Amino acid sequence: MNHSSQQSEHPPPKAYAFLLLPGFSTLGFSCALDALSLANHHPSGRKYYKWRLISESGAPVAAYNGVTVNVDSALTELAREETLIVCAGENAGHGSTKALLNWLRRETRKGMDYGALSSGTYTLALAGLIGGKRVTTHWEYKTALAEMLPDVIMEDTIYSVDGRVFTSAGGAASMDMMLHRVHADYGVKIATWVADQMVYTVPRAHSHGQRMSLQSRPEVRNAKLLLAMQIMENNLEDPLIPDEIASIVSLSTRQLERLFAKYIQTSPKRYYLHLRLEKARNLLRQTDLSVTDVCVACGFKSLSHFSKSYRASYGIPPGMEASDGKVLWSDVSKK
């Protein structure tokens, strides 16, 4: 039997549509696309996947690093058999226009599988497509989604799958998620072959955490310091004073200060403030919460103290941080 007749006996390749938003992550996108592309190079000679790239206008899309990618079309009608992936990165709200969100709602009603890389989960949320679902996103966007969508189950994992919805933290995690999909589509042998081609010897399970744990960080080698840091991360909205934290970990305040100075090169107070300001910055950039609401959500008792601290850390007042022109959650909720 010749090669062409063997090909005809196989089902048609599974189809994917990648929607690229301005500022998307080239790493996440490339990892996802290469998993499909490499599958097509399997020695069987079979074409397992096909895909097309889409942007809102059909124009090339610039990634966050300035690399521009040509696409195949503007927003267009998709087939129910296609799988849609929203690829985003920095300032996902800018690219999440009302026209694009309406298109997402219309196309996903067909019953297709759909998902997102990195902050593309934020775009799916704006479109109202992940309510009640278990999802993940890049850790920088997790706080914003959890704050604005309490019915969404945010997982601190590299990727999540809930029915026909799949989401990834982006970056190299896109590779893990797509290998999972290749495995589900064609079995372990094809998925393993693709992983080998990627020189990716140990693909990670979806439950793998996104960031290196505190215990794994080379600069931290003290159990009581680790516990103190974890207490701070778990109490950002209602921060404790250093004396309280020291008491919980059975140290004097002076001993706690010495540990932070030795291992982190800062004081407990400054480290705690950094965590709260980092949360504030993410909320200001990714939600339409007011500066006052963010101030409260990050444990600041005084708006003036919050503004002064924010300007000292980031060089601008918090009111200037929010992205102009982004789609507001309040606008979406009216649809």
mmCIF file of C-alpha atoms in Angstrom:
data_model
loop_
_atom_site.group_PDB
_atom_site.id
_atom_site.type_symbol
_atom_site.label_atom_id
_atom_site.label_comp_id
_atom_site.label_asym_id
_atom_site.label_seq_id
_atom_site.Cartn_x
_atom_site.Cartn_y
_atom_site.Cartn_z
ATOM 1 C CA MET A 1 0.000 0.000 0.000
ATOM 2 C CA ASN A 2 1.463 3.374 -0.955
ATOM 3 C CA HIS A 3 1.963 6.331 1.361
ATOM 4 C CA SER A 4 -0.985 8.385 -0.002
ATOM 5 C CA SER A 5 -3.475 5.556 0.511
ATOM 6 C CA GLN A 6 -2.238 5.123 4.096
ATOM 7 C CA GLN A 7 -2.818 8.807 4.708
ATOM 8 C CA SER A 8 -6.374 8.604 3.393
ATOM 9 C CA GLU A 9 -7.249 5.930 5.958
ATOM 10 C CA HIS A 10 -6.568 8.284 8.859
ATOM 11 C CA PRO A 11 -9.077 10.778 10.261
ATOM 12 C CA PRO A 12 -8.449 14.387 9.208
ATOM 13 C CA PRO A 13 -5.942 16.342 11.290
ATOM 14 C CA LYS A 14 -7.258 18.102 14.374
ATOM 15 C CA ALA A 15 -7.624 21.831 13.755
ATOM 16 C CA TYR A 16 -6.520 24.691 16.000
ATOM 17 C CA ALA A 17 -7.079 28.433 15.766
ATOM 18 C CA PHE A 18 -4.672 30.709 17.652
ATOM 19 C CA LEU A 19 -6.037 34.170 18.405
ATOM 20 C CA LEU A 20 -3.099 36.546 18.953
ATOM 21 C CA LEU A 21 -3.593 39.652 21.079
ATOM 22 C CA PRO A 22 -1.096 42.535 21.054
ATOM 23 C CA GLY A 23 1.626 41.977 23.629
ATOM 24 C CA PHE A 24 1.257 38.191 23.556
ATOM 25 C CA SER A 25 4.039 35.990 24.910
ATOM 26 C CA THR A 26 6.208 34.564 22.146
ATOM 27 C CA LEU A 27 7.520 31.861 24.492
ATOM 28 C CA GLY A 28 4.057 30.574 25.390
ATOM 29 C CA PHE A 29 2.803 30.759 21.827
ATOM 30 C CA SER A 30 5.878 29.054 20.350
ATOM 31 C CA CYS A 31 5.804 26.238 22.901
ATOM 32 C CA ALA A 32 2.145 25.551 22.120
ATOM 33 C CA LEU A 33 2.481 25.743 18.338
ATOM 34 C CA ASP A 34 5.691 23.705 18.192
ATOM 35 C CA ALA A 35 4.050 20.823 20.047
ATOM 36 C CA LEU A 36 1.533 20.559 17.199
ATOM 37 C CA SER A 37 4.110 21.157 14.489
ATOM 38 C CA LEU A 38 6.509 18.537 15.800
ATOM 39 C CA ALA A 39 3.730 15.951 15.942
ATOM 40 C CA ASN A 40 3.404 16.366 12.173
ATOM 41 C CA HIS A 41 7.060 15.346 11.805
ATOM 42 C CA HIS A 42 6.491 11.952 13.401
ATOM 43 C CA PRO A 43 8.041 9.102 11.354
ATOM 44 C CA SER A 44 4.551 7.767 10.600
ATOM 45 C CA GLY A 45 4.279 10.542 8.020
ATOM 46 C CA ARG A 46 0.794 11.354 9.231
ATOM 47 C CA LYS A 47 -0.435 14.932 9.553
ATOM 48 C CA TYR A 48 -1.877 15.047 13.046
ATOM 49 C CA TYR A 49 -2.670 18.759 13.300
ATOM 50 C CA LYS A 50 -3.392 21.835 11.266
ATOM 51 C CA TRP A 51 -3.784 25.415 12.482
ATOM 52 C CA ARG A 52 -4.398 28.995 11.555
ATOM 53 C CA LEU A 53 -3.437 32.287 13.174
ATOM 54 C CA ILE A 54 -6.003 35.039 13.720
ATOM 55 C CA SER A 55 -5.912 38.660 14.839
ATOM 56 C CA GLU A 56 -8.785 41.060 15.316
ATOM 57 C CA SER A 57 -8.078 43.072 12.168
ATOM 58 C CA GLY A 58 -6.053 40.531 10.190
ATOM 59 C CA ALA A 59 -2.943 42.684 10.572
ATOM 60 C CA PRO A 60 0.341 41.316 11.937
ATOM 61 C CA VAL A 61 0.508 41.270 15.735
ATOM 62 C CA ALA A 62 3.419 42.538 17.821
ATOM 63 C CA ALA A 63 4.399 40.423 20.806
ATOM 64 C CA TYR A 64 5.525 41.945 24.102
ATOM 65 C CA ASN A 65 9.164 41.725 22.973
ATOM 66 C CA GLY A 66 8.553 43.519 19.669
ATOM 67 C CA VAL A 67 8.571 40.429 17.458
ATOM 68 C CA THR A 68 5.789 40.727 14.869
ATOM 69 C CA VAL A 69 3.881 37.673 13.673
ATOM 70 C CA ASN A 70 1.832 37.535 10.475
ATOM 71 C CA VAL A 71 -1.607 35.941 10.717
ATOM 72 C CA ASP A 72 -3.857 34.118 8.279
ATOM 73 C CA SER A 73 -7.019 36.174 8.742
ATOM 74 C CA ALA A 74 -9.047 38.621 10.758
ATOM 75 C CA LEU A 75 -11.815 37.414 13.071
ATOM 76 C CA THR A 76 -13.641 34.805 11.060
ATOM 77 C CA GLU A 77 -16.126 32.011 11.480
ATOM 78 C CA LEU A 78 -14.690 28.887 13.071
ATOM 79 C CA ALA A 79 -15.799 25.306 12.671
ATOM 80 C CA ARG A 80 -17.168 23.470 15.689
ATOM 81 C CA GLU A 81 -14.354 20.940 15.295
ATOM 82 C CA GLU A 82 -11.657 23.584 15.730
ATOM 83 C CA THR A 83 -9.990 24.267 19.060
ATOM 84 C CA LEU A 84 -9.567 27.943 19.889
ATOM 85 C CA ILE A 85 -6.634 29.268 21.934
ATOM 86 C CA VAL A 86 -6.397 32.905 23.064
ATOM 87 C CA CYS A 87 -2.736 33.986 23.272
ATOM 88 C CA ALA A 88 -2.048 37.080 25.344
ATOM 89 C CA GLY A 89 0.617 38.590 27.561
ATOM 90 C CA GLU A 90 1.132 42.155 28.677
ATOM 91 C CA ASN A 91 -1.906 44.447 28.895
ATOM 92 C CA ALA A 92 -4.427 41.841 27.813
ATOM 93 C CA GLY A 93 -7.195 44.317 28.529
ATOM 94 C CA HIS A 94 -6.052 46.580 25.692
ATOM 95 C CA GLY A 95 -6.562 43.856 23.124
ATOM 96 C CA SER A 96 -9.812 42.632 24.642
ATOM 97 C CA THR A 97 -12.051 44.941 22.659
ATOM 98 C CA LYS A 98 -15.831 44.637 22.655
ATOM 99 C CA ALA A 99 -15.782 43.366 19.075
ATOM 100 C CA LEU A 100 -13.293 40.650 19.958
ATOM 101 C CA LEU A 101 -15.210 39.629 23.099
ATOM 102 C CA ASN A 102 -18.457 39.399 21.138
ATOM 103 C CA TRP A 103 -16.707 37.210 18.577
ATOM 104 C CA LEU A 104 -15.414 34.928 21.324
ATOM 105 C CA ARG A 105 -18.890 34.517 22.792
ATOM 106 C CA ARG A 106 -20.419 33.762 19.408
ATOM 107 C CA GLU A 107 -17.831 31.233 18.301
ATOM 108 C CA THR A 108 -17.559 29.335 21.572
ATOM 109 C CA ARG A 109 -21.335 28.828 21.638
ATOM 110 C CA LYS A 110 -20.769 26.260 18.899
ATOM 111 C CA GLY A 111 -19.488 23.818 21.504
ATOM 112 C CA MET A 112 -15.797 23.764 20.586
ATOM 113 C CA ASP A 113 -12.927 23.296 23.019
ATOM 114 C CA TYR A 114 -11.334 26.617 23.878
ATOM 115 C CA GLY A 115 -8.532 27.806 26.075
ATOM 116 C CA ALA A 116 -5.950 30.439 26.820
ATOM 117 C CA LEU A 117 -2.249 30.984 27.329
ATOM 118 C CA SER A 118 -1.024 33.303 30.081
ATOM 119 C CA SER A 119 -3.295 36.351 30.481
ATOM 120 C CA GLY A 120 -5.568 35.059 27.731
ATOM 121 C CA THR A 121 -7.523 33.663 30.687
ATOM 122 C CA TYR A 122 -8.252 37.285 31.583
ATOM 123 C CA THR A 123 -9.739 37.827 28.119
ATOM 124 C CA LEU A 124 -11.913 34.726 28.491
ATOM 125 C CA ALA A 125 -13.066 36.123 31.828
ATOM 126 C CA LEU A 126 -13.980 39.459 30.249
ATOM 127 C CA ALA A 127 -16.054 37.557 27.702
ATOM 128 C CA GLY A 128 -17.864 35.727 30.502
ATOM 129 C CA LEU A 129 -16.651 32.317 29.351
ATOM 130 C CA ILE A 130 -15.072 30.843 32.489
ATOM 131 C CA GLY A 131 -17.629 31.449 35.233
ATOM 132 C CA GLY A 132 -17.592 28.564 37.715
ATOM 133 C CA LYS A 133 -14.669 26.912 35.939
ATOM 134 C CA ARG A 134 -11.350 25.769 37.367
ATOM 135 C CA VAL A 135 -8.771 27.868 35.570
ATOM 136 C CA THR A 136 -5.234 29.106 35.850
ATOM 137 C CA THR A 137 -3.330 32.077 34.496
ATOM 138 C CA HIS A 138 0.086 33.609 34.915
ATOM 139 C CA TRP A 139 0.619 34.260 38.615
ATOM 140 C CA GLU A 140 0.769 38.033 38.033
ATOM 141 C CA TYR A 141 -2.881 37.958 36.884
ATOM 142 C CA LYS A 142 -4.205 35.534 39.481
ATOM 143 C CA THR A 143 -4.943 38.182 42.115
ATOM 144 C CA ALA A 144 -6.923 40.324 39.694
ATOM 145 C CA LEU A 145 -9.108 37.463 38.509
ATOM 146 C CA ALA A 146 -9.724 36.178 42.014
ATOM 147 C CA GLU A 147 -10.674 39.674 43.160
ATOM 148 C CA MET A 148 -13.094 40.346 40.317
ATOM 149 C CA LEU A 149 -14.565 36.876 39.707
ATOM 150 C CA PRO A 150 -15.246 35.055 42.972
ATOM 151 C CA ASP A 151 -17.130 32.309 41.110
ATOM 152 C CA VAL A 152 -14.030 31.370 39.115
ATOM 153 C CA ILE A 153 -11.923 28.701 40.805
ATOM 154 C CA MET A 154 -8.353 29.953 40.480
ATOM 155 C CA GLU A 155 -5.717 27.227 40.623
ATOM 156 C CA ASP A 156 -2.066 27.969 41.322
ATOM 157 C CA THR A 157 -0.967 25.384 38.765
ATOM 158 C CA ILE A 158 0.843 25.442 35.432
ATOM 159 C CA TYR A 159 -2.338 24.518 33.563
ATOM 160 C CA SER A 160 -5.936 23.555 34.265
ATOM 161 C CA VAL A 161 -8.535 21.551 32.376
ATOM 162 C CA ASP A 162 -12.243 21.796 33.169
ATOM 163 C CA GLY A 163 -14.461 20.163 30.582
ATOM 164 C CA ARG A 164 -13.918 21.822 27.234
ATOM 165 C CA VAL A 165 -12.062 24.756 28.815
ATOM 166 C CA PHE A 166 -8.288 24.602 29.261
ATOM 167 C CA THR A 167 -5.990 27.345 30.508
ATOM 168 C CA SER A 168 -2.255 27.694 30.977
ATOM 169 C CA ALA A 169 0.077 29.947 32.946
ATOM 170 C CA GLY A 170 1.934 30.596 29.687
ATOM 171 C CA GLY A 171 5.659 30.458 29.114
ATOM 172 C CA ALA A 172 7.070 26.935 29.200
ATOM 173 C CA ALA A 173 3.830 25.746 30.844
ATOM 174 C CA SER A 174 2.197 25.982 27.408
ATOM 175 C CA MET A 175 4.379 23.072 26.354
ATOM 176 C CA ASP A 176 3.152 20.943 29.259
ATOM 177 C CA MET A 177 -0.475 21.710 28.479
ATOM 178 C CA MET A 178 -0.142 20.948 24.767
ATOM 179 C CA LEU A 179 1.695 17.706 25.449
ATOM 180 C CA HIS A 180 -1.258 16.790 27.646
ATOM 181 C CA ARG A 181 -3.580 17.484 24.733
ATOM 182 C CA VAL A 182 -1.425 15.505 22.284
ATOM 183 C CA HIS A 183 -1.496 12.625 24.746
ATOM 184 C CA ALA A 184 -5.289 12.834 24.987
ATOM 185 C CA ASP A 185 -5.618 13.046 21.174
ATOM 186 C CA TYR A 186 -3.180 10.367 20.037
ATOM 187 C CA GLY A 187 -1.797 8.505 23.035
ATOM 188 C CA VAL A 188 1.378 8.321 25.058
ATOM 189 C CA LYS A 189 3.708 7.203 22.244
ATOM 190 C CA ILE A 190 3.079 10.284 20.080
ATOM 191 C CA ALA A 191 3.204 12.623 23.090
ATOM 192 C CA THR A 192 6.471 11.075 24.280
ATOM 193 C CA TRP A 193 7.987 11.366 20.808
ATOM 194 C CA VAL A 194 7.050 15.064 20.668
ATOM 195 C CA ALA A 195 8.496 15.647 24.155
ATOM 196 C CA ASP A 196 11.731 13.978 23.084
ATOM 197 C CA GLN A 197 11.940 16.235 20.032
ATOM 198 C CA MET A 198 11.559 19.206 22.367
ATOM 199 C CA VAL A 199 14.352 17.763 24.553
ATOM 200 C CA TYR A 200 11.791 17.891 27.340
ATOM 201 C CA THR A 201 12.496 14.723 29.263
ATOM 202 C CA VAL A 202 10.099 15.199 32.194
ATOM 203 C CA PRO A 203 6.815 16.894 31.219
ATOM 204 C CA ARG A 204 5.087 18.311 34.288
ATOM 205 C CA ALA A 205 1.628 17.377 35.544
ATOM 206 C CA HIS A 206 -1.066 20.059 35.640
ATOM 207 C CA SER A 207 -0.832 20.164 39.463
ATOM 208 C CA HIS A 208 2.754 21.459 39.337
ATOM 209 C CA GLY A 209 3.058 24.883 40.982
ATOM 210 C CA GLN A 210 3.870 27.940 38.867
ATOM 211 C CA ARG A 211 6.652 29.449 40.904
ATOM 212 C CA MET A 212 9.612 27.995 42.713
ATOM 213 C CA SER A 213 8.467 27.323 46.253
ATOM 214 C CA LEU A 214 9.979 29.330 49.068
ATOM 215 C CA GLN A 215 11.601 26.135 50.325
ATOM 216 C CA SER A 216 13.356 25.646 46.976
ATOM 217 C CA ARG A 217 14.805 29.132 46.702
ATOM 218 C CA PRO A 218 18.563 28.975 47.123
ATOM 219 C CA GLU A 219 18.701 32.223 49.089
ATOM 220 C CA VAL A 220 16.375 30.919 51.816
ATOM 221 C CA ARG A 221 17.725 28.232 54.125
ATOM 222 C CA ASN A 222 15.998 28.837 57.454
ATOM 223 C CA ALA A 223 12.726 27.177 58.462
ATOM 224 C CA LYS A 224 11.520 30.020 60.676
ATOM 225 C CA LEU A 225 12.288 32.608 58.014
ATOM 226 C CA LEU A 226 10.315 30.538 55.483
ATOM 227 C CA LEU A 227 7.360 30.396 57.862
ATOM 228 C CA ALA A 228 7.495 34.147 58.462
ATOM 229 C CA MET A 229 7.539 34.828 54.718
ATOM 230 C CA GLN A 230 4.589 32.490 54.183
ATOM 231 C CA ILE A 231 2.626 34.228 56.948
ATOM 232 C CA MET A 232 3.192 37.545 55.205
ATOM 233 C CA GLU A 233 2.021 36.206 51.830
ATOM 234 C CA ASN A 234 -1.139 34.842 53.440
ATOM 235 C CA ASN A 235 -1.984 38.104 55.213
ATOM 236 C CA LEU A 236 -1.738 40.929 52.687
ATOM 237 C CA GLU A 237 -5.191 42.429 53.187
ATOM 238 C CA ASP A 238 -4.868 42.488 56.991
ATOM 239 C CA PRO A 239 -1.126 42.709 57.587
ATOM 240 C CA LEU A 240 0.413 41.763 60.904
ATOM 241 C CA ILE A 241 3.060 43.811 62.652
ATOM 242 C CA PRO A 242 6.609 42.381 62.861
ATOM 243 C CA ASP A 243 6.212 41.702 66.598
ATOM 244 C CA GLU A 244 3.192 39.472 65.905
ATOM 245 C CA ILE A 245 4.964 37.551 63.147
ATOM 246 C CA ALA A 246 8.033 37.051 65.330
ATOM 247 C CA SER A 247 5.855 35.734 68.150
ATOM 248 C CA ILE A 248 4.083 33.245 65.831
ATOM 249 C CA VAL A 249 7.408 31.771 64.667
ATOM 250 C CA SER A 250 8.812 31.780 68.240
ATOM 251 C CA LEU A 251 11.473 34.413 67.697
ATOM 252 C CA SER A 252 12.158 37.822 69.131
ATOM 253 C CA THR A 253 11.596 40.756 66.804
ATOM 254 C CA ARG A 254 15.340 41.363 66.743
ATOM 255 C CA GLN A 255 16.039 37.738 65.775
ATOM 256 C CA LEU A 256 13.520 37.977 62.930
ATOM 257 C CA GLU A 257 15.163 41.154 61.670
ATOM 258 C CA ARG A 258 18.574 39.451 61.692
ATOM 259 C CA LEU A 259 17.240 36.528 59.618
ATOM 260 C CA PHE A 260 15.792 38.862 56.991
ATOM 261 C CA ALA A 261 19.005 40.887 56.892
ATOM 262 C CA LYS A 262 21.136 37.746 56.496
ATOM 263 C CA TYR A 263 19.104 35.882 53.866
ATOM 264 C CA ILE A 264 16.970 38.531 52.104
ATOM 265 C CA GLN A 265 19.137 41.661 52.647
ATOM 266 C CA THR A 266 16.171 43.690 53.812
ATOM 267 C CA SER A 267 14.004 44.179 56.866
ATOM 268 C CA PRO A 268 10.741 42.308 57.589
ATOM 269 C CA LYS A 269 8.831 45.580 57.276
ATOM 270 C CA ARG A 270 10.274 46.402 53.867
ATOM 271 C CA TYR A 271 9.756 42.865 52.545
ATOM 272 C CA TYR A 272 6.130 42.882 53.699
ATOM 273 C CA LEU A 273 5.552 46.288 52.093
ATOM 274 C CA HIS A 274 7.013 45.002 48.819
ATOM 275 C CA LEU A 275 4.535 42.091 48.775
ATOM 276 C CA ARG A 276 1.580 44.409 49.357
ATOM 277 C CA LEU A 277 2.713 46.920 46.744
ATOM 278 C CA GLU A 278 3.262 44.110 44.213
ATOM 279 C CA LYS A 279 -0.324 42.970 44.757
ATOM 280 C CA ALA A 280 -1.528 46.574 44.426
ATOM 281 C CA ARG A 281 0.312 47.045 41.145
ATOM 282 C CA ASN A 282 -1.234 43.898 39.670
ATOM 283 C CA LEU A 283 -4.733 44.979 40.715
ATOM 284 C CA LEU A 284 -4.297 48.494 39.307
ATOM 285 C CA ARG A 285 -3.002 47.194 35.993
ATOM 286 C CA GLN A 286 -5.466 44.376 35.530
ATOM 287 C CA THR A 287 -8.783 45.503 37.021
ATOM 288 C CA ASP A 288 -11.011 48.559 37.162
ATOM 289 C CA LEU A 289 -10.882 48.740 40.958
ATOM 290 C CA SER A 290 -10.500 52.273 42.268
ATOM 291 C CA VAL A 291 -7.290 53.357 43.954
ATOM 292 C CA THR A 292 -9.201 53.444 47.232
ATOM 293 C CA ASP A 293 -10.433 49.871 46.782
ATOM 294 C CA VAL A 294 -6.916 48.673 45.962
ATOM 295 C CA CYS A 295 -5.579 50.555 48.968
ATOM 296 C CA VAL A 296 -7.960 48.619 51.234
ATOM 297 C CA ALA A 297 -7.410 45.276 49.466
ATOM 298 C CA CYS A 298 -3.683 45.560 50.100
ATOM 299 C CA GLY A 299 -3.915 46.435 53.765
ATOM 300 C CA PHE A 300 -3.162 50.173 53.726
ATOM 301 C CA LYS A 301 -5.063 52.155 56.347
ATOM 302 C CA SER A 302 -4.300 55.515 54.755
ATOM 303 C CA LEU A 303 -4.675 56.502 51.100
ATOM 304 C CA SER A 304 -1.899 59.060 51.469
ATOM 305 C CA HIS A 305 0.475 56.422 52.882
ATOM 306 C CA PHE A 306 -0.427 54.064 50.064
ATOM 307 C CA SER A 307 0.169 56.729 47.401
ATOM 308 C CA LYS A 308 3.459 57.822 48.938
ATOM 309 C CA SER A 309 4.733 54.240 49.222
ATOM 310 C CA TYR A 310 3.630 53.399 45.701
ATOM 311 C CA ARG A 311 5.331 56.431 44.177
ATOM 312 C CA ALA A 312 8.518 55.677 46.106
ATOM 313 C CA SER A 313 8.617 52.117 44.726
ATOM 314 C CA TYR A 314 7.411 52.595 41.147
ATOM 315 C CA GLY A 315 8.045 56.254 40.373
ATOM 316 C CA ILE A 316 4.411 57.138 39.625
ATOM 317 C CA PRO A 317 1.288 57.594 41.762
ATOM 318 C CA PRO A 318 -1.130 54.650 41.811
ATOM 319 C CA GLY A 319 -3.751 56.636 39.887
ATOM 320 C CA MET A 320 -1.500 56.677 36.817
ATOM 321 C CA GLU A 321 -0.873 52.932 36.849
ATOM 322 C CA ALA A 322 -4.183 51.679 35.478
ATOM 323 C CA SER A 323 -4.162 50.912 31.756
ATOM 324 C CA ASP A 324 -6.064 53.513 29.748
ATOM 325 C CA GLY A 325 -8.643 52.256 27.269
ATOM 326 C CA LYS A 326 -8.981 48.744 28.647
ATOM 327 C CA VAL A 327 -12.319 46.990 28.671
ATOM 328 C CA LEU A 328 -13.909 47.537 32.060
ATOM 329 C CA TRP A 329 -15.480 44.726 34.001
ATOM 330 C CA SER A 330 -18.494 46.948 34.573
ATOM 331 C CA ASP A 331 -18.926 47.384 30.811
ATOM 332 C CA VAL A 332 -18.801 43.641 30.227
ATOM 333 C CA SER A 333 -21.282 42.884 32.986
ATOM 334 C CA LYS A 334 -23.914 45.007 31.239
ATOM 335 C CA LYS A 335 -23.942 42.783 28.170
#
